[in-house]
CSV table of C-alpha atoms in Angstrom, one decimal:
chain,number,residue,atom,x,y,z
A,1321,MET,CA,17.1,-2.6,27.5
A,1322,LYS,CA,18.1,-4.3,24.2
A,1323,ILE,CA,18.3,-8.0,23.7
A,1324,LYS,CA,19.7,-10.3,21.0
A,1325,ILE,CA,18.0,-13.6,20.2
A,1326,ASN,CA,19.1,-16.6,18.1
A,1327,ASP,CA,17.1,-18.6,15.7
A,1328,ASN,CA,15.3,-20.4,18.5
A,1329,ASN,CA,14.2,-17.1,20.1
A,1330,GLU,CA,16.7,-17.7,23.0
A,1331,ILE,CA,18.1,-14.6,24.5
A,1332,VAL,CA,21.8,-14.9,24.0
A,1333,ALA,CA,22.9,-11.3,24.9
A,1334,TYR,CA,21.5,-8.1,26.3
A,1335,VAL,CA,22.6,-4.6,27.1
A,1336,LYS,CA,21.0,-2.1,29.5
A,1337,HIS,CA,22.4,0.9,27.7
A,1338,GLY,CA,24.0,1.3,24.3
A,1339,ASP,CA,24.5,-1.3,21.6
A,1340,ILE,CA,26.6,-4.3,20.8
A,1341,LEU,CA,28.5,-3.5,17.6
A,1342,GLY,CA,27.4,-5.4,14.5
A,1343,ASP,CA,24.4,-7.0,16.1
A,1344,ASN,CA,20.7,-6.4,15.4
A,1345,LEU,CA,19.1,-5.9,18.8
A,1346,ILE,CA,15.5,-5.8,19.8
A,1347,GLU,CA,14.4,-2.9,22.0
A,1348,PHE,CA,12.6,-4.2,25.1
A,1349,GLU,CA,10.7,-2.2,27.7
A,1350,GLY,CA,12.1,-2.3,31.1
A,1351,ASN,CA,8.8,-2.8,32.9
A,1352,LYS,CA,8.3,-6.2,31.0
A,1353,ILE,CA,11.5,-7.7,32.4
A,1354,PRO,CA,10.8,-10.6,34.8
A,1355,ASP,CA,12.0,-10.5,38.3
A,1356,GLY,CA,15.5,-12.0,38.7
A,1357,PHE,CA,16.4,-11.6,35.0
A,1358,TYR,CA,19.7,-9.8,35.7
A,1359,GLU,CA,20.7,-12.0,38.6
A,1360,ASN,CA,19.8,-15.3,36.8
A,1361,TYR,CA,20.8,-14.4,33.3
A,1362,LYS,CA,22.8,-17.0,31.3
A,1363,PRO,CA,22.8,-17.2,27.5
A,1364,SER,CA,19.8,-19.2,26.3
A,1365,PHE,CA,18.3,-19.4,29.8
A,1366,TYR,CA,15.5,-17.0,28.7
A,1367,LEU,CA,13.3,-17.0,25.6
A,1368,LEU,CA,11.4,-14.2,23.9
A,1369,GLU,CA,7.8,-15.6,23.4
A,1370,ASN,CA,4.9,-13.4,22.4
A,1371,ASN,CA,6.8,-10.3,23.2
A,1372,GLU,CA,7.5,-11.6,26.8
A,1373,ILE,CA,10.7,-12.8,28.4
A,1374,VAL,CA,10.1,-16.3,29.8
A,1375,GLU,CA,12.4,-19.0,31.2
A,1376,ASN,CA,13.5,-21.6,28.6
A,1377,PRO,CA,12.0,-24.9,29.6
A,1378,ASN,CA,14.6,-26.7,27.4
A,1379,TYR,CA,17.6,-24.9,28.9
A,1380,VAL,CA,20.6,-27.2,29.5
A,1381,ALA,CA,23.6,-25.7,31.3
A,1382,PRO,CA,26.7,-26.0,29.1
A,1383,LYS,CA,29.3,-28.5,30.1
A,1384,PRO,CA,32.5,-27.0,31.4
A,1385,PRO,CA,35.4,-27.2,29.0
A,1386,ASP,CA,37.6,-30.3,29.1
A,1387,THR,CA,40.8,-29.1,30.9
A,1388,LYS,CA,42.8,-32.2,30.5
A,1389,PRO,CA,46.0,-31.8,28.5
A,1390,SER,CA,45.9,-33.0,25.0
A,1391,ASN,CA,48.3,-35.6,23.6
A,1392,LEU,CA,50.3,-32.8,22.0
A,1393,GLU,CA,50.6,-30.9,25.2
A,1394,LYS,CA,51.7,-34.0,27.0
A,1395,GLN,CA,54.4,-34.6,24.3
A,1396,VAL,CA,55.6,-31.0,24.6
A,1397,ALA,CA,55.8,-31.3,28.4
A,1398,THR,CA,57.8,-34.5,28.1
A,1399,LEU,CA,60.2,-32.9,25.6
A,1400,GLY,CA,60.6,-29.9,28.0
A,1401,TYR,CA,61.4,-32.2,30.9
A,1402,GLN,CA,63.9,-34.2,28.8
A,1403,GLN,CA,65.6,-30.9,27.7
A,1404,MET,CA,65.8,-29.8,31.3
A,1405,ALA,CA,67.4,-33.1,32.4
A,1406,ASP,CA,69.8,-32.9,29.4
A,1407,ILE,CA,70.9,-29.3,30.4
A,1408,GLN,CA,71.5,-30.5,34.0
A,1409,LYS,CA,73.7,-33.3,32.7
A,1410,ILE,CA,75.6,-30.9,30.4
A,1411,ASN,CA,76.2,-28.5,33.3
A,1412,ALA,CA,77.5,-31.4,35.5
A,1413,LEU,CA,79.9,-32.5,32.6
A,1414,GLN,CA,81.1,-28.9,32.1
A,1415,GLN,CA,81.9,-28.6,35.8
A,1416,GLN,CA,83.9,-31.9,35.7
A,1417,ASN,CA,85.8,-30.6,32.6
A,1418,ALA,CA,86.6,-27.4,34.3
A,1419,LYS,CA,87.9,-29.2,37.4
A,1420,MET,CA,90.0,-31.5,35.2
A,1421,ALA,CA,91.4,-28.6,33.2
A,1422,TYR,CA,92.3,-26.8,36.5
A,1423,GLN,CA,94.0,-29.9,37.8
A,1424,ILE,CA,96.0,-30.2,34.5
A,1425,MET,CA,97.0,-26.5,34.6
A,1426,THR,CA,98.0,-26.5,38.2
A,1427,GLY,CA,99.8,-29.9,38.1
A,1428,GLY,CA,97.2,-31.8,40.1
A,1429,LYS,CA,97.1,-29.5,43.1
């Protein structure tokens, strides 16, 4: 197995076979991997200390991203809704114009 660590010796990536392009990886012996490493792995959850993989006592799970729409997204949605309403009004007016033109052409019948 090969691992990648950051400046705080936190394990931020690993590969069982092969390499991660562009990264300097540390070769690590498979018999020194703690139980549950693969099942519990999260970036920065484990540290490399004294050539051993240990759980990071300072690990804090990352906050989920804020999924609320931004002000710009709200403005775009409002403009989209306004455009849809305008198109519906235009379609209704075109239908009225077509009915009036038909009545004029047929003499009101």
